[in-house]
Coordinates of C-alpha atoms and ligand atoms in Angstrom, one line a residue:
M1 CA -0.1 0.0 0.2
D2 CA 1.6 3.5 -0.9
A3 CA 1.8 6.5 1.5
R4 CA -0.9 8.0 -0.1
S5 CA -4.0 5.0 0.5
A6 CA -2.6 4.5 3.7
L7 CA -3.7 8.3 4.1
D8 CA -6.8 7.9 2.8
D9 CA -7.6 4.7 4.6
T10 CA -6.7 6.7 7.8
A11 CA -9.0 10.0 6.9
L12 CA -11.9 7.6 5.5
E13 CA -11.6 5.9 8.8
Q14 CA -12.0 9.0 11.2
A15 CA -14.9 10.1 8.9
A16 CA -16.9 6.6 9.4
L17 CA -16.3 7.0 13.4
D18 CA -17.4 10.4 13.1
V19 CA -20.9 9.6 11.4
L20 CA -21.5 7.1 13.9
D21 CA -20.7 9.0 16.5
A22 CA -23.1 11.6 15.8
N23 CA -25.8 8.7 15.3
W24 CA -25.6 7.5 18.9
T25 CA -28.3 8.5 20.7
G26 CA -26.7 7.6 24.0
S27 CA -28.1 4.2 23.8
A28 CA -28.4 3.1 20.1
T29 CA -27.2 4.1 16.9
V30 CA -29.8 5.7 14.7
P31 CA -29.8 5.0 10.9
A32 CA -29.9 8.2 9.4
V33 CA -30.4 11.3 11.9
G34 CA -33.8 12.7 11.0
R35 CA -34.7 10.2 8.3
Y36 CA -34.6 7.2 10.5
P37 CA -34.6 8.3 14.2
H38 CA -34.8 5.1 15.8
Q39 CA -33.1 2.1 16.4
W40 CA -33.8 -0.5 13.8
S41 CA -32.4 -4.2 14.2
L42 CA -30.8 -4.9 10.8
D43 CA -28.8 -1.6 11.0
S44 CA -28.0 -2.4 14.8
A45 CA -26.6 -5.6 13.7
F46 CA -24.6 -3.9 11.0
V47 CA -23.1 -1.2 13.5
A48 CA -22.2 -3.5 15.8
I49 CA -19.8 -5.1 13.1
G50 CA -18.2 -2.2 12.5
L51 CA -17.6 -1.1 15.6
A52 CA -16.5 -4.4 17.2
R53 CA -12.8 -3.0 16.5
R54 CA -12.7 0.5 17.3
R55 CA -16.0 0.6 20.1
W56 CA -16.0 -2.2 21.5
S57 CA -18.6 -1.5 24.4
R58 CA -20.5 0.8 22.7
A59 CA -21.1 -2.3 20.5
C60 CA -22.6 -4.1 22.9
A61 CA -24.8 -1.2 24.5
E62 CA -26.1 -1.3 20.7
L63 CA -27.2 -4.9 20.8
L64 CA -28.5 -4.8 24.3
S65 CA -30.8 -2.4 23.7
L66 CA -32.0 -3.7 20.8
F67 CA -32.5 -6.7 22.7
G68 CA -34.9 -4.6 25.2
G69 CA -37.5 -4.5 22.9
Q70 CA -37.7 -8.3 22.4
W71 CA -40.9 -9.4 23.3
S72 CA -42.2 -12.7 25.3
T73 CA -42.5 -14.9 21.8
G74 CA -38.6 -14.1 21.5
M75 CA -39.7 -12.1 18.3
L76 CA -37.1 -9.2 17.3
P77 CA -39.1 -6.0 16.1
H78 CA -37.7 -4.2 13.3
I79 CA -37.7 -0.9 15.0
V80 CA -37.3 0.0 18.5
F81 CA -38.8 3.5 18.9
D82 CA -37.1 6.5 20.6
R83 CA -40.0 8.1 22.4
S84 CA -38.6 11.4 22.1
T85 CA -39.1 11.6 18.5
G86 CA -42.4 10.3 18.6
E87 CA -44.9 10.2 15.5
A88 CA -41.8 11.5 13.2
Y89 CA -41.3 8.4 11.6
Y90 CA -44.1 6.9 9.5
P91 CA -45.3 4.8 10.6
G92 CA -45.1 5.1 14.3
P93 CA -45.8 3.8 17.4
S94 CA -49.6 4.3 16.9
L95 CA -49.5 2.0 14.1
W96 CA -48.0 -1.0 15.7
R97 CA -49.7 -0.3 18.9
S98 CA -47.0 -2.8 20.6
A99 CA -48.1 -1.3 24.0
D100 CA -51.7 -3.4 23.5
C101 CA -49.9 -6.6 22.7
A102 CA -48.9 -8.9 26.2
A103 CA -46.2 -10.3 24.2
A104 CA -44.2 -6.9 23.8
P105 CA -42.1 -5.4 26.3
H106 CA -43.3 -3.1 29.2
G107 CA -41.8 0.4 29.0
T108 CA -40.6 -0.2 25.5
I109 CA -42.6 0.9 22.3
T110 CA -41.4 -1.5 19.3
S111 CA -42.9 -2.1 15.7
G112 CA -44.3 -5.7 15.3
L113 CA -42.2 -7.1 12.7
T114 CA -38.8 -8.4 12.6
Q115 CA -35.8 -8.1 10.2
P116 CA -33.3 -10.3 8.7
P117 CA -31.6 -12.4 11.8
L118 CA -28.1 -10.8 11.6
Q119 CA -27.7 -10.3 15.5
A120 CA -26.0 -13.6 16.5
C121 CA -23.2 -13.3 13.4
A122 CA -22.6 -9.6 15.6
V123 CA -22.2 -11.2 18.5
W124 CA -19.9 -13.5 17.2
W125 CA -17.7 -10.2 15.8
I126 CA -18.0 -8.8 19.4
W127 CA -16.9 -12.0 20.7
R128 CA -13.9 -12.0 18.0
Y129 CA -12.6 -8.9 18.7
A130 CA -13.2 -8.1 22.2
P131 CA -10.2 -6.4 23.7
D132 CA -10.6 -8.5 27.2
R133 CA -11.6 -12.3 27.5
D134 CA -13.9 -12.3 30.7
A135 CA -15.8 -8.9 29.5
A136 CA -16.7 -10.9 25.9
L137 CA -17.4 -13.7 27.9
A138 CA -20.1 -11.9 30.0
F139 CA -21.3 -10.3 27.2
V140 CA -22.3 -13.5 25.3
R141 CA -23.6 -14.9 28.4
R142 CA -25.8 -11.7 28.3
A143 CA -26.8 -11.7 24.8
W144 CA -27.4 -15.5 24.6
P145 CA -30.9 -16.3 25.7
S146 CA -32.1 -13.2 23.2
L147 CA -30.5 -15.0 20.2
V148 CA -31.8 -18.4 21.5
A149 CA -35.0 -16.7 22.0
Q150 CA -34.8 -15.1 18.6
H151 CA -34.3 -18.7 16.7
D152 CA -36.7 -20.4 18.4
Y153 CA -39.2 -18.2 17.5
L154 CA -38.3 -18.1 13.6
A155 CA -38.3 -21.8 14.0
S156 CA -41.5 -22.2 15.8
A157 CA -43.6 -19.2 14.2
R158 CA -42.1 -18.4 11.2
D159 CA -41.9 -21.8 9.4
L160 CA -44.9 -21.0 7.6
G161 CA -44.0 -23.5 4.7
G162 CA -43.3 -26.3 7.3
D163 CA -40.1 -27.0 5.3
G164 CA -37.1 -25.6 7.8
L165 CA -37.3 -21.8 6.2
A166 CA -38.8 -19.1 7.9
A167 CA -40.8 -17.1 6.0
I168 CA -41.1 -12.7 6.1
V169 CA -44.7 -12.0 6.5
H170 CA -44.2 -8.3 5.0
P171 CA -41.5 -6.7 2.8
W172 CA -40.2 -4.5 5.5
E173 CA -39.0 -7.7 7.3
S174 CA -37.1 -8.6 4.1
G175 CA -34.1 -5.4 4.7
L176 CA -35.0 -5.1 1.0
D177 CA -38.0 -3.4 1.2
D178 CA -38.9 -2.0 -2.3
S179 CA -37.7 -4.6 -4.1
P180 CA -39.1 -6.0 -7.2
V181 CA -39.1 -9.5 -5.5
W182 CA -42.2 -8.4 -3.6
D183 CA -44.1 -6.8 -6.5
A184 CA -46.0 -10.3 -7.2
P185 CA -47.2 -11.0 -4.0
L186 CA -47.9 -7.5 -3.2
A187 CA -50.5 -7.2 -6.3
A188 CA -52.3 -10.2 -5.1
L189 CA -53.4 -8.1 -2.2
P190 CA -56.3 -5.9 -2.5
L191 CA -56.6 -2.3 -3.7
V192 CA -55.9 -0.3 -1.1
R193 CA -55.7 3.9 -0.2
Y194 CA -54.8 5.5 2.6
A195 CA -54.9 9.5 3.4
Y196 CA -50.8 9.9 4.7
A197 CA -50.0 12.8 6.4
L198 CA -46.4 12.8 4.3
E199 CA -46.4 14.0 1.1
E200 CA -43.6 11.4 0.0
W201 CA -45.8 8.1 0.8
R202 CA -48.9 9.6 -1.8
S203 CA -49.9 7.8 -4.6
D204 CA -47.9 4.9 -4.7
S205 CA -50.2 1.5 -4.2
H206 CA -47.5 -0.9 -2.6
H207 CA -46.8 1.9 0.4
D208 CA -50.9 1.6 0.8
R209 CA -50.5 -1.9 0.9
Y210 CA -47.8 -2.1 3.2
V211 CA -49.6 0.1 5.4
W212 CA -53.0 -2.4 5.1
L213 CA -50.6 -5.6 5.6
A214 CA -49.1 -4.5 8.7
M215 CA -52.4 -3.3 10.0
R216 CA -54.1 -6.9 9.1
Y217 CA -51.8 -8.3 11.4
R218 CA -52.1 -5.7 14.3
D219 CA -55.5 -6.4 14.7
S220 CA -54.9 -9.9 14.7
G221 CA -52.7 -9.3 17.6
Y222 CA -49.7 -10.5 16.0
G223 CA -51.2 -14.0 16.3
A224 CA -48.5 -17.1 15.1
G225 CA -51.8 -18.8 14.2
Y226 CA -53.1 -15.9 12.3
L227 CA -49.8 -15.9 10.4
R228 CA -50.0 -20.0 9.6
D229 CA -53.9 -19.5 8.3
E230 CA -54.9 -16.6 6.9
H231 CA -52.4 -13.7 6.2
P232 CA -51.9 -13.2 2.8
F233 CA -48.1 -12.3 2.2
A234 CA -45.8 -15.4 3.5
V235 CA -42.4 -15.5 1.2
E236 CA -39.4 -17.7 2.1
D237 CA -37.1 -15.1 1.0
P238 CA -32.8 -16.5 0.3
L239 CA -31.2 -13.5 1.7
F240 CA -33.5 -13.6 5.1
N241 CA -32.8 -17.3 5.6
G242 CA -29.0 -17.1 4.2
I243 CA -28.6 -15.2 7.3
W244 CA -30.3 -17.1 9.7
L245 CA -28.0 -19.7 8.7
A246 CA -25.1 -17.8 9.0
S247 CA -26.1 -17.0 12.6
C248 CA -27.1 -20.5 13.3
V249 CA -23.1 -21.2 12.5
A250 CA -22.4 -18.2 14.4
L251 CA -24.3 -19.4 17.3
A252 CA -22.9 -23.5 17.1
G253 CA -19.6 -21.4 17.7
L254 CA -20.8 -19.0 20.6
A255 CA -22.1 -22.0 22.1
D256 CA -18.6 -23.6 22.2
A257 CA -17.4 -20.2 23.7
I258 CA -19.9 -20.4 26.8
G259 CA -19.4 -24.3 27.0
A260 CA -23.3 -24.4 25.6
D261 CA -24.3 -27.5 23.6
R262 CA -23.4 -26.4 19.6
A263 CA -25.2 -29.5 18.3
P264 CA -28.7 -28.0 17.9
F265 CA -27.5 -24.7 16.2
R266 CA -25.6 -27.3 13.9
E267 CA -28.8 -29.1 13.0
A268 CA -30.2 -26.1 12.1
A269 CA -27.9 -25.2 9.9
D270 CA -28.0 -28.4 7.6
R271 CA -31.8 -28.0 8.1
I272 CA -31.8 -24.7 6.4
R273 CA -29.8 -25.4 4.0
R274 CA -31.4 -28.6 2.9
A275 CA -34.3 -26.6 2.6
L276 CA -32.5 -23.9 0.7
L277 CA -31.0 -26.3 -2.1
D278 CA -34.8 -28.3 -2.1
R279 CA -37.3 -25.3 -1.9
L280 CA -35.4 -22.1 -3.5
W281 CA -33.0 -23.2 -5.9
D282 CA -34.0 -23.5 -9.6
D283 CA -32.0 -23.7 -12.6
G284 CA -28.9 -22.1 -11.3
A285 CA -30.3 -19.6 -8.6
F286 CA -31.8 -19.4 -5.5
Y287 CA -35.5 -17.3 -5.8
A288 CA -37.7 -16.1 -3.6
R289 CA -40.5 -18.5 -3.0
D290 CA -44.5 -17.0 -2.5
L291 CA -45.9 -19.4 -0.2
R292 CA -49.4 -17.9 -0.9
A293 CA -49.2 -18.8 -4.9
G294 CA -47.5 -21.7 -4.0
R295 CA -44.2 -20.7 -6.4
L296 CA -40.7 -19.5 -6.9
I297 CA -40.9 -15.3 -7.7
P298 CA -38.6 -15.6 -11.0
V299 CA -37.0 -12.2 -9.8
C300 CA -33.0 -12.2 -9.4
S301 CA -31.9 -9.5 -6.9
V302 CA -28.9 -9.1 -4.8
G303 CA -30.9 -11.1 -2.4
C304 CA -30.6 -14.4 -4.2
F305 CA -27.1 -14.6 -3.1
G306 CA -27.9 -14.8 0.4
P307 CA -27.0 -18.2 0.6
L308 CA -23.1 -17.7 0.1
L309 CA -23.2 -16.7 3.8
D310 CA -23.5 -20.8 4.5
P311 CA -19.8 -22.0 4.5
G312 CA -21.4 -25.6 4.1
M313 CA -23.0 -24.8 0.7
P314 CA -21.8 -27.3 -1.7
A315 CA -18.9 -25.9 -4.2
P316 CA -20.6 -26.5 -7.5
V317 CA -23.7 -24.2 -6.3
V318 CA -21.4 -21.6 -5.1
A319 CA -19.1 -21.4 -8.4
V320 CA -22.7 -21.1 -10.4
L321 CA -23.7 -18.4 -7.9
A322 CA -20.2 -16.5 -8.4
E323 CA -20.8 -16.8 -12.6
L324 CA -24.1 -15.3 -12.1
L325 CA -22.9 -12.6 -9.8
E326 CA -20.3 -11.6 -12.0
S327 CA -22.2 -11.8 -15.5
R328 CA -25.5 -10.4 -14.8
F329 CA -24.7 -8.2 -11.6
L330 CA -21.0 -6.9 -11.5
G331 CA -20.1 -6.7 -15.4
P332 CA -23.0 -4.8 -16.3
S333 CA -22.6 -1.9 -13.4
G334 CA -19.9 0.3 -13.5
Y335 CA -20.6 0.7 -9.4
P336 CA -21.7 -2.4 -8.3
V337 CA -23.6 -4.2 -6.6
P338 CA -27.1 -3.4 -8.3
S339 CA -30.1 -4.4 -6.0
C340 CA -31.7 -5.9 -9.1
E341 CA -30.2 -7.9 -12.1
V342 CA -29.3 -5.1 -14.5
R343 CA -31.4 -6.4 -17.9
A344 CA -34.5 -7.3 -15.7
L345 CA -38.0 -5.4 -16.6
E346 CA -37.9 -4.0 -13.0
F347 CA -34.7 -3.0 -13.0
D348 CA -34.5 1.1 -11.9
R349 CA -31.4 2.8 -11.5
S350 CA -32.4 5.5 -8.9
T351 CA -35.5 3.6 -6.7
Y352 CA -34.9 1.6 -3.6
W353 CA -33.9 -1.9 -3.5
R354 CA -34.8 -1.6 -7.2
G355 CA -31.2 -1.0 -8.9
P356 CA -29.1 1.3 -6.4
S357 CA -26.1 -0.3 -4.9
W358 CA -25.8 -0.5 -0.8
V359 CA -22.7 -0.7 1.4
N360 CA -24.5 -3.4 3.4
T361 CA -25.4 -6.1 0.8
N362 CA -22.0 -5.5 -0.8
W363 CA -20.5 -6.2 2.3
L364 CA -22.8 -9.5 2.6
L365 CA -21.7 -10.8 -0.9
W366 CA -18.1 -9.8 0.4
R367 CA -18.8 -12.2 3.5
G368 CA -19.6 -14.7 1.5
A369 CA -16.9 -14.4 -0.7
V370 CA -14.2 -14.6 1.6
V371 CA -16.4 -17.3 3.4
H372 CA -15.6 -19.6 0.1
G373 CA -12.1 -18.2 -0.5
L374 CA -12.8 -16.5 -3.5
D375 CA -10.5 -14.2 -3.4
D376 CA -10.8 -12.4 -6.6
L377 CA -14.3 -11.8 -6.0
R378 CA -13.6 -10.5 -2.4
A379 CA -10.9 -8.5 -3.5
S380 CA -13.2 -6.8 -6.3
L381 CA -16.3 -6.3 -3.8
A382 CA -14.1 -4.5 -1.0
A383 CA -12.4 -2.0 -3.4
S384 CA -15.7 -1.1 -5.3
T385 CA -17.5 -0.8 -2.0
L386 CA -14.5 1.4 -0.7
R387 CA -14.5 3.2 -4.1
L388 CA -18.4 4.4 -3.5
V389 CA -18.3 5.4 -0.3
R390 CA -14.7 7.5 -1.0
Q391 CA -16.2 9.2 -4.1
A392 CA -20.2 9.9 -2.8
G393 CA -19.6 9.7 0.9
F394 CA -21.7 7.5 3.7
R395 CA -24.6 7.4 1.4
E396 CA -27.3 5.4 1.8
C397 CA -27.7 3.8 -1.6
F398 CA -25.4 4.9 -4.5
D399 CA -26.4 4.8 -8.9
P400 CA -24.5 1.4 -9.8
F401 CA -23.7 2.9 -13.0
D402 CA -21.9 6.9 -12.0
G403 CA -21.7 6.1 -8.4
M404 CA -23.6 9.0 -7.2
G405 CA -25.0 9.0 -3.7
R406 CA -28.6 8.9 -3.1
G407 CA -30.9 8.7 -0.3
C408 CA -29.2 9.8 3.5
R409 CA -26.0 11.2 3.9
D410 CA -24.1 10.2 7.1
F411 CA -26.0 6.9 6.5
S412 CA -24.6 4.6 9.5
W413 CA -24.4 0.9 8.2
S414 CA -22.4 2.4 5.1
A415 CA -20.1 3.9 7.9
A416 CA -19.7 1.1 10.1
L417 CA -19.3 -2.0 7.2
T418 CA -16.4 0.9 5.7
L419 CA -15.0 0.2 8.8
D420 CA -14.9 -3.3 9.1
L421 CA -13.8 -3.3 5.3
L422 CA -10.8 -1.1 6.2
A423 CA -9.9 -3.6 8.9
R424 CA -8.8 -6.2 6.7
Ligands
LIG501 C1 -35.5 1.4 5.2 C2 -34.5 -0.2 4.8 C3 -34.2 -0.9 5.9 C4 -33.8 -0.6 6.5 C5 -34.5 0.9 7.1 C6 -33.4 1.5 8.5 O1 -36.3 0.5 5.1 O2 -35.3 -0.3 3.4 O3 -33.5 -2.3 5.6 O4 -33.5 -1.4 8.1 O5 -34.5 1.5 6.0 O6 -32.2 2.0 7.6

């Protein structure tokens, strides 16, 4: 590395830390000041991963704050609301009404949905990069019951297809909220219209359906039986389940650390892998399965590479995925990885999750390349991601052709994962 890039790296690292310090509320990190004024569970896992080497205690505090919002069912909510900002984000506490639900924690207001279960991986990072072994052990022991309850919840309440995969019951549970993968299952829902306080939410039937779905689930009392028998949106998503599998592997490693039994987590990982291959793999790619329509959704998004996170994915499958990624995602875009394959009709370079490149999905694919020893892919994903943030800043997402920043500035997971990439 020459002197110039070393200097650049130091400055970039400091800038990333400055963003995370500014977005820290005292108990958690908001994704972006203003637009996202609460704690999001997926974002917090990425933040903890990024902070593990640089602000270790704060990485622990980030996750403990999130676990404070966990429901007695084990469900880890996708938003833990900051009471002081109230309804500043739509939909806010008044839509979810978590306080009316006996399973929700007392004194903490949350949403009623979950998000990809990356938290065990984050705890693994915290364990691995802890400056003090005793403190690390104490933290893992403290986090352990929450992680186990979260995984039990997914296995018991979300295996709606009965085959070992967890179903998402709302696009907001995917982390890729506006992805074209959800277009068909959303189009099957009734057309509804709501009046919103916020201008930006008007005249988009998808958003009306998002709200309608959330309200239906809420009005059922967030019941597991309702999800199984009546809820009209249920999708087995390769990214959600790839992350779940990676977290099962992390839990097996953490079990060793604290002297617990690793076998249940290994078995869960094997079960999810088998189900991914049996249910979502079709002719050279993983696709999401719409459980209500009983078919795969033939849209190839960045989420279709989620199973790369599994260290046990068979080598021939990994090779096919790597080739697909190269030919249909990396090659056609100057600033990868586009969130939807470029040649798809649904591709849109400027709309959230329908085309732009994101640091978090780049990082997940980079992890997949690390796990499988795909050195060229690993190096090119790290370099292109760092190029994005160096040129455009820690934006929420980026134009996949010209690298222009889109969405919020000073976005937490973009800063946090830059720290992790720089540390390698
Ligand atoms: C958007 C994203 C979601 C993220 C949230 C907060 O809703 O789609 O993945 O967690 O913003 O950053």
